[in-house]
mmCIF file of C-alpha atoms in Angstrom:
data_model
loop_
_atom_site.group_PDB
_atom_site.id
_atom_site.type_symbol
_atom_site.label_atom_id
_atom_site.label_comp_id
_atom_site.label_asym_id
_atom_site.label_seq_id
_atom_site.Cartn_x
_atom_site.Cartn_y
_atom_site.Cartn_z
ATOM 1 C CA LYS A 1 0.000 0.000 0.000
ATOM 2 C CA TRP A 2 2.896 2.370 0.702
ATOM 3 C CA HIS A 3 4.314 1.772 -2.784
ATOM 4 C CA GLU A 4 0.878 2.285 -4.313
ATOM 5 C CA SER A 5 0.519 5.620 -2.544
ATOM 6 C CA ALA A 6 4.022 6.690 -3.547
ATOM 7 C CA VAL A 7 3.332 6.443 -7.289
ATOM 8 C CA LYS A 8 0.053 8.380 -7.230
ATOM 9 C CA TRP A 9 1.953 11.658 -7.632
ATOM 10 C CA ALA A 10 2.891 10.657 -11.202
ATOM 11 C CA SER A 11 -0.576 11.465 -12.479
ATOM 12 C CA GLN A 12 -1.142 11.411 -16.228
ATOM 13 C CA GLY A 13 -4.357 13.343 -16.540
ATOM 14 C CA ALA A 14 -7.269 11.095 -15.685
ATOM 15 C CA ARG A 15 -4.892 8.173 -15.195
ATOM 16 C CA GLY A 16 -3.087 7.932 -11.881
ATOM 17 C CA GLY A 17 0.527 6.924 -11.488
ATOM 18 C CA SER A 18 1.645 3.323 -11.840
ATOM 19 C CA ALA A 19 4.819 1.289 -11.461
ATOM 20 C CA THR A 20 6.188 -2.226 -11.752
ATOM 21 C CA SER A 21 7.664 -3.929 -8.707
ATOM 22 C CA TYR A 22 10.189 -6.747 -9.216
ATOM 23 C CA HIS A 23 10.509 -9.794 -6.973
ATOM 24 C CA PRO A 24 12.542 -13.029 -7.218
ATOM 25 C CA PHE A 25 10.806 -16.379 -6.836
ATOM 26 C CA TRP A 26 12.555 -17.006 -3.500
ATOM 27 C CA SER A 27 11.056 -13.895 -1.857
ATOM 28 C CA TRP A 28 9.533 -14.652 1.541
ATOM 29 C CA GLU A 29 6.288 -12.933 0.481
ATOM 30 C CA ILE A 30 6.064 -14.308 -3.070
ATOM 31 C CA GLU A 31 2.826 -16.205 -2.391
ATOM 32 C CA LYS A 32 1.147 -13.046 -1.102
ATOM 33 C CA ILE A 33 2.526 -10.984 -3.991
ATOM 34 C CA LEU A 34 0.780 -13.308 -6.441
ATOM 35 C CA THR A 35 -2.596 -12.437 -4.881
ATOM 36 C CA LEU A 36 -2.294 -8.646 -4.881
ATOM 37 C CA LYS A 37 -3.883 -8.125 -8.305
ATOM 38 C CA SER A 38 -6.207 -11.102 -8.189
ATOM 39 C CA ASN A 39 -9.729 -10.491 -9.440
ATOM 40 C CA LYS A 40 -10.908 -12.278 -6.308
ATOM 41 C CA SER A 41 -9.110 -9.935 -3.903
ATOM 42 C CA THR A 42 -10.749 -7.126 -1.939
ATOM 43 C CA PRO A 43 -9.578 -3.477 -1.813
ATOM 44 C CA GLU A 44 -8.116 -4.152 1.625
ATOM 45 C CA ASN A 45 -5.766 -6.910 0.436
ATOM 46 C CA SER A 46 -4.960 -5.788 -3.110
ATOM 47 C CA VAL A 47 -2.614 -3.271 -4.703
ATOM 48 C CA LYS A 48 -4.143 -2.399 -8.060
ATOM 49 C CA LYS A 49 -1.805 0.431 -9.091
ATOM 50 C CA LEU A 50 1.319 -1.741 -9.188
ATOM 51 C CA ASP A 51 2.313 -4.364 -11.729
ATOM 52 C CA TYR A 52 4.732 -7.152 -10.842
ATOM 53 C CA GLY A 53 7.734 -8.777 -12.461
ATOM 54 C CA ILE A 54 8.720 -12.182 -11.066
ATOM 55 C CA GLY A 55 12.264 -13.457 -11.546
ATOM 56 C CA PHE A 56 12.756 -17.147 -12.402
ATOM 57 C CA ASN A 57 15.854 -19.144 -13.272
ATOM 58 C CA LYS A 58 17.092 -22.612 -14.194
ATOM 59 C CA LEU A 59 16.977 -24.010 -10.660
ATOM 60 C CA PHE A 60 13.351 -22.989 -10.246
ATOM 61 C CA PHE A 61 12.207 -24.585 -13.503
ATOM 62 C CA GLU A 62 14.168 -27.771 -12.839
ATOM 63 C CA ARG A 63 12.464 -28.170 -9.479
ATOM 64 C CA ALA A 64 9.047 -27.329 -10.912
ATOM 65 C CA ARG A 65 9.516 -29.968 -13.616
ATOM 66 C CA ALA A 66 10.545 -32.549 -11.014
ATOM 67 C CA ASP A 67 7.709 -31.440 -8.693
ATOM 68 C CA GLU A 68 10.202 -30.580 -5.954
ATOM 69 C CA LYS A 69 10.195 -27.821 -3.372
ATOM 70 C CA ILE A 70 11.984 -24.486 -3.415
ATOM 71 C CA THR A 71 13.051 -22.491 -0.383
ATOM 72 C CA LEU A 72 11.872 -18.958 0.361
ATOM 73 C CA PHE A 73 14.067 -16.578 2.347
ATOM 74 C CA SER A 74 13.606 -13.232 4.035
ATOM 75 C CA ALA A 75 15.401 -10.390 2.269
ATOM 76 C CA GLU A 76 17.576 -9.426 5.226
ATOM 77 C CA GLU A 77 19.057 -12.928 5.443
ATOM 78 C CA SER A 78 19.576 -13.604 1.746
ATOM 79 C CA ARG A 79 21.411 -10.544 0.499
ATOM 80 C CA GLY A 80 23.963 -12.720 -1.276
ATOM 81 C CA LEU A 81 21.273 -13.946 -3.669
ATOM 82 C CA ILE A 82 20.588 -10.407 -4.862
ATOM 83 C CA ASP A 83 24.292 -9.578 -5.072
ATOM 84 C CA ASN A 84 24.813 -12.553 -7.421
ATOM 85 C CA LEU A 85 21.477 -12.236 -9.196
ATOM 86 C CA TYR A 86 22.912 -12.304 -12.726
ATOM 87 C CA ASN A 87 25.782 -14.704 -12.091
ATOM 88 C CA TYR A 88 24.014 -18.053 -12.030
ATOM 89 C CA GLU A 89 26.936 -20.144 -10.765
ATOM 90 C CA LEU A 90 27.554 -17.890 -7.768
ATOM 91 C CA TRP A 91 23.825 -17.476 -7.189
ATOM 92 C CA GLU A 92 23.195 -21.237 -7.192
ATOM 93 C CA LYS A 93 26.099 -21.834 -4.801
ATOM 94 C CA THR A 94 24.721 -19.194 -2.415
ATOM 95 C CA TYR A 95 21.158 -20.518 -2.685
ATOM 96 C CA LEU A 96 22.151 -24.111 -1.897
ATOM 97 C CA GLU A 97 24.258 -22.939 1.045
ATOM 98 C CA LEU A 98 21.344 -20.935 2.446
ATOM 99 C CA GLU A 99 19.036 -23.935 2.094
ATOM 100 C CA LYS A 100 21.359 -25.884 4.401
ATOM 101 C CA LYS A 101 22.063 -23.019 6.796
ATOM 102 C CA ARG A 102 20.428 -23.179 10.210
ATOM 103 C CA GLY A 103 19.132 -20.325 12.305
ATOM 104 C CA ILE A 104 17.689 -18.209 9.489
ATOM 105 C CA ARG A 105 14.088 -17.602 8.527
ATOM 106 C CA LYS A 106 13.110 -19.774 5.573
ATOM 107 C CA LYS A 107 10.328 -22.060 4.402
ATOM 108 C CA LYS A 108 9.761 -24.610 1.654
ATOM 109 C CA ILE A 109 6.922 -24.576 -0.863
ATOM 110 C CA SER A 110 6.114 -26.478 -4.042
ATOM 111 C CA ALA A 111 7.856 -24.999 -7.080
ATOM 112 C CA ARG A 112 5.176 -26.401 -9.371
ATOM 113 C CA LYS A 113 2.361 -24.937 -7.277
ATOM 114 C CA LEU A 114 4.017 -21.515 -7.342
ATOM 115 C CA LEU A 115 4.462 -21.723 -11.113
ATOM 116 C CA LYS A 116 0.782 -22.596 -11.534
ATOM 117 C CA SER A 117 -0.203 -19.643 -9.338
ATOM 118 C CA PHE A 118 1.937 -17.314 -11.431
ATOM 119 C CA ALA A 119 0.514 -18.677 -14.696
ATOM 120 C CA THR A 120 -3.046 -18.279 -13.409
ATOM 121 C CA GLU A 121 -2.566 -14.668 -12.351
ATOM 122 C CA ARG A 122 -0.679 -13.892 -15.546
ATOM 123 C CA PHE A 123 -3.570 -15.268 -17.602
ATOM 124 C CA GLU A 124 -6.364 -13.680 -15.559
ATOM 125 C CA THR A 125 -4.883 -10.220 -14.967
ATOM 126 C CA GLY A 126 -2.160 -9.814 -17.598
ATOM 127 C CA ARG A 127 -0.226 -7.720 -15.072
ATOM 128 C CA TYR A 128 2.404 -10.203 -13.874
ATOM 129 C CA TYR A 129 5.526 -10.500 -16.011
ATOM 130 C CA PRO A 130 8.158 -13.275 -16.040
ATOM 131 C CA ILE A 131 11.837 -12.336 -15.961
ATOM 132 C CA PHE A 132 14.276 -15.072 -16.962
ATOM 133 C CA LEU A 133 17.285 -14.243 -14.823
ATOM 134 C CA ASP A 134 19.602 -16.784 -16.489
ATOM 135 C CA ASN A 135 19.554 -15.413 -20.016
ATOM 136 C CA ILE A 136 18.244 -11.861 -19.740
ATOM 137 C CA ASN A 137 21.758 -10.503 -20.210
ATOM 138 C CA GLU A 138 22.945 -12.914 -22.881
ATOM 139 C CA GLY A 139 23.441 -10.959 -26.080
ATOM 140 C CA PRO A 140 25.084 -7.788 -27.392
ATOM 141 C CA LEU A 141 24.077 -5.441 -24.558
ATOM 142 C CA LYS A 142 26.828 -3.363 -22.983
ATOM 143 C CA ASP A 143 25.081 -2.940 -19.632
ATOM 144 C CA SER A 144 23.088 -5.372 -17.524
ATOM 145 C CA ILE A 145 19.306 -5.371 -17.818
ATOM 146 C CA LYS A 146 17.792 -5.150 -14.361
ATOM 147 C CA MET A 147 14.232 -4.162 -15.244
ATOM 148 C CA SER A 148 11.750 -4.292 -18.105
ATOM 149 C CA ASN A 149 12.659 -2.568 -21.347
ATOM 150 C CA LEU A 150 10.293 -0.674 -23.649
ATOM 151 C CA CYS A 151 10.656 -0.717 -27.402
ATOM 152 C CA LEU A 152 10.525 1.250 -30.620
ATOM 153 C CA SER A 153 9.915 -0.250 -34.044
ATOM 154 C CA GLY A 154 13.067 -1.318 -35.900
ATOM 155 C CA ASP A 155 12.374 1.047 -38.814
ATOM 156 C CA THR A 156 12.285 4.127 -36.552
ATOM 157 C CA ILE A 157 14.628 6.823 -37.900
ATOM 158 C CA ILE A 158 17.221 7.877 -35.325
ATOM 159 C CA ASN A 159 19.424 10.985 -35.508
ATOM 160 C CA THR A 160 22.975 9.899 -34.661
ATOM 161 C CA ASP A 161 26.336 11.628 -34.706
ATOM 162 C CA MET A 162 27.005 9.619 -37.887
ATOM 163 C CA GLY A 163 23.813 10.689 -39.641
ATOM 164 C CA LYS A 164 20.273 9.343 -39.755
ATOM 165 C CA MET A 165 19.863 5.586 -39.252
ATOM 166 C CA THR A 166 17.039 3.198 -38.576
ATOM 167 C CA LEU A 167 16.938 1.743 -35.094
ATOM 168 C CA GLU A 168 17.705 -1.666 -36.582
ATOM 169 C CA GLU A 169 20.840 -0.234 -38.220
ATOM 170 C CA CYS A 170 21.866 1.271 -34.878
ATOM 171 C CA ILE A 171 21.591 -2.145 -33.243
ATOM 172 C CA GLU A 172 23.695 -3.785 -35.953
ATOM 173 C CA HIS A 173 26.284 -0.990 -36.059
ATOM 174 C CA LYS A 174 29.687 -2.174 -34.849
ATOM 175 C CA ASP A 175 31.098 1.183 -33.747
ATOM 176 C CA ASP A 176 29.996 3.314 -30.814
ATOM 177 C CA LEU A 177 27.144 5.648 -31.673
ATOM 178 C CA ARG A 178 25.698 8.693 -30.013
ATOM 179 C CA VAL A 179 22.056 9.560 -30.560
ATOM 180 C CA LEU A 180 20.327 12.918 -30.447
ATOM 181 C CA SER A 181 18.481 13.135 -27.136
ATOM 182 C CA TYR A 182 16.508 15.717 -25.209
ATOM 183 C CA ASN A 183 17.806 16.716 -21.786
ATOM 184 C CA ILE A 184 14.694 17.410 -19.711
ATOM 185 C CA GLU A 185 16.747 19.340 -17.137
ATOM 186 C CA SER A 186 18.632 21.705 -19.452
ATOM 187 C CA LYS A 187 15.814 21.607 -22.041
ATOM 188 C CA GLU A 188 18.387 21.264 -24.792
ATOM 189 C CA ASN A 189 19.153 18.644 -27.419
ATOM 190 C CA GLU A 190 22.416 16.753 -26.984
ATOM 191 C CA TYR A 191 24.081 13.629 -28.324
ATOM 192 C CA LYS A 192 24.267 10.791 -25.809
ATOM 193 C CA GLU A 193 26.105 7.476 -25.974
ATOM 194 C CA ILE A 194 24.030 4.328 -26.500
ATOM 195 C CA THR A 195 24.623 2.132 -23.457
ATOM 196 C CA ALA A 196 22.390 -0.812 -24.440
ATOM 197 C CA LYS A 197 20.867 -1.951 -27.704
ATOM 198 C CA ALA A 198 19.203 -5.159 -28.865
ATOM 199 C CA MET A 199 16.172 -6.571 -30.630
ATOM 200 C CA THR A 200 13.640 -7.808 -28.102
ATOM 201 C CA ASN A 201 10.325 -9.202 -29.336
ATOM 202 C CA PRO A 202 10.161 -9.304 -33.166
ATOM 203 C CA SER A 203 6.389 -9.918 -33.068
ATOM 204 C CA ALA A 204 5.448 -7.332 -30.433
ATOM 205 C CA LYS A 205 2.266 -5.320 -30.984
ATOM 206 C CA VAL A 206 3.101 -1.733 -31.965
ATOM 207 C CA MET A 207 1.136 1.477 -32.412
ATOM 208 C CA ARG A 208 1.742 4.539 -34.595
ATOM 209 C CA ILE A 209 1.733 8.027 -33.056
ATOM 210 C CA THR A 210 1.426 10.984 -35.444
ATOM 211 C CA GLN A 211 1.833 14.729 -34.933
ATOM 212 C CA ASP A 212 2.365 17.473 -37.534
ATOM 213 C CA GLY A 213 2.947 14.932 -40.274
ATOM 214 C CA ARG A 214 5.663 13.127 -38.287
ATOM 215 C CA SER A 215 5.109 9.685 -36.812
ATOM 216 C CA ILE A 216 6.741 7.084 -34.602
ATOM 217 C CA LYS A 217 5.964 3.399 -34.076
ATOM 218 C CA CYS A 218 6.462 1.902 -30.633
ATOM 219 C CA THR A 219 5.022 -0.545 -28.138
ATOM 220 C CA GLU A 220 2.110 0.776 -26.099
ATOM 221 C CA TYR A 221 4.197 0.972 -22.924
ATOM 222 C CA HIS A 222 6.973 3.083 -24.436
ATOM 223 C CA LYS A 223 7.356 6.407 -22.628
ATOM 224 C CA ILE A 224 6.861 9.459 -24.840
ATOM 225 C CA TRP A 225 8.042 12.909 -23.750
ATOM 226 C CA THR A 226 5.341 15.573 -23.976
ATOM 227 C CA THR A 227 5.819 19.279 -23.360
ATOM 228 C CA ASN A 228 2.593 19.551 -21.371
ATOM 229 C CA ARG A 229 2.646 16.405 -19.187
ATOM 230 C CA GLY A 230 6.205 15.114 -19.204
ATOM 231 C CA TYR A 231 6.655 11.394 -19.861
ATOM 232 C CA VAL A 232 3.448 9.574 -20.807
ATOM 233 C CA LEU A 233 2.998 5.935 -21.819
ATOM 234 C CA ALA A 234 2.195 5.712 -25.525
ATOM 235 C CA LYS A 235 -1.136 4.039 -24.824
ATOM 236 C CA ASP A 236 -2.185 6.937 -22.559
ATOM 237 C CA LEU A 237 -1.517 9.799 -24.970
ATOM 238 C CA VAL A 238 -4.486 12.045 -25.779
ATOM 239 C CA GLU A 239 -5.124 14.504 -28.604
ATOM 240 C CA THR A 240 -4.192 17.512 -26.465
ATOM 241 C CA ASP A 241 -0.703 16.177 -25.694
ATOM 242 C CA GLU A 242 2.154 18.029 -27.389
ATOM 243 C CA LEU A 243 5.074 15.856 -28.450
ATOM 244 C CA LEU A 244 8.543 17.338 -28.683
ATOM 245 C CA ILE A 245 9.377 17.382 -32.410
ATOM 246 C CA ASP A 246 12.986 17.684 -33.547
ATOM 247 C CA GLU A 247 13.206 20.258 -36.303
#
């Protein structure tokens, strides 16, 4: 409820603020988290303004397939799991050690039952998202992905310090590129280095946004900068919004 209240300030007109909260499968409260957006929940035990990303990895799926149990830990006693979140070998070593360690708060639940609960809530609400911690950072990215990423269409024209290119060409480009960006603090255009680039979902649903004869294609959850309301999700744009157009 505290998190839900904290994001209400980011109002987008008639739509209140929203955010996505990320949790690993071994979180002590994971079972409760999977009920917070349930259609069967009451206002007192639900958090409707937050979406949830749940992190899974190889160990979890192996145990779910074998119908074995996983161990849940409290955050204060399992810091090593977060520290090694994207290094599977170190993470697995830490996890197995914690499972054997005495004197800490932990409990065992069915991996398969948890997976079924996640799948049910994902199907019924569409607001729970899986994160595959093993392979999320396999690929050409320079920096680690630690949250969800929002996308533009591959044929989007990008102004770079080497001329105009499509986004797909930027991804395939071997040399370092800088792209023309808008600094919302200085209110000036400036070229910024690309720190991460990759193709995500080639079949993702996209929408076209048009203003003054210019258009952009993006996923509905891509954030668009407007001069009147700041960043707005593409799906929440209205006719009165003014997009910043590069001349």
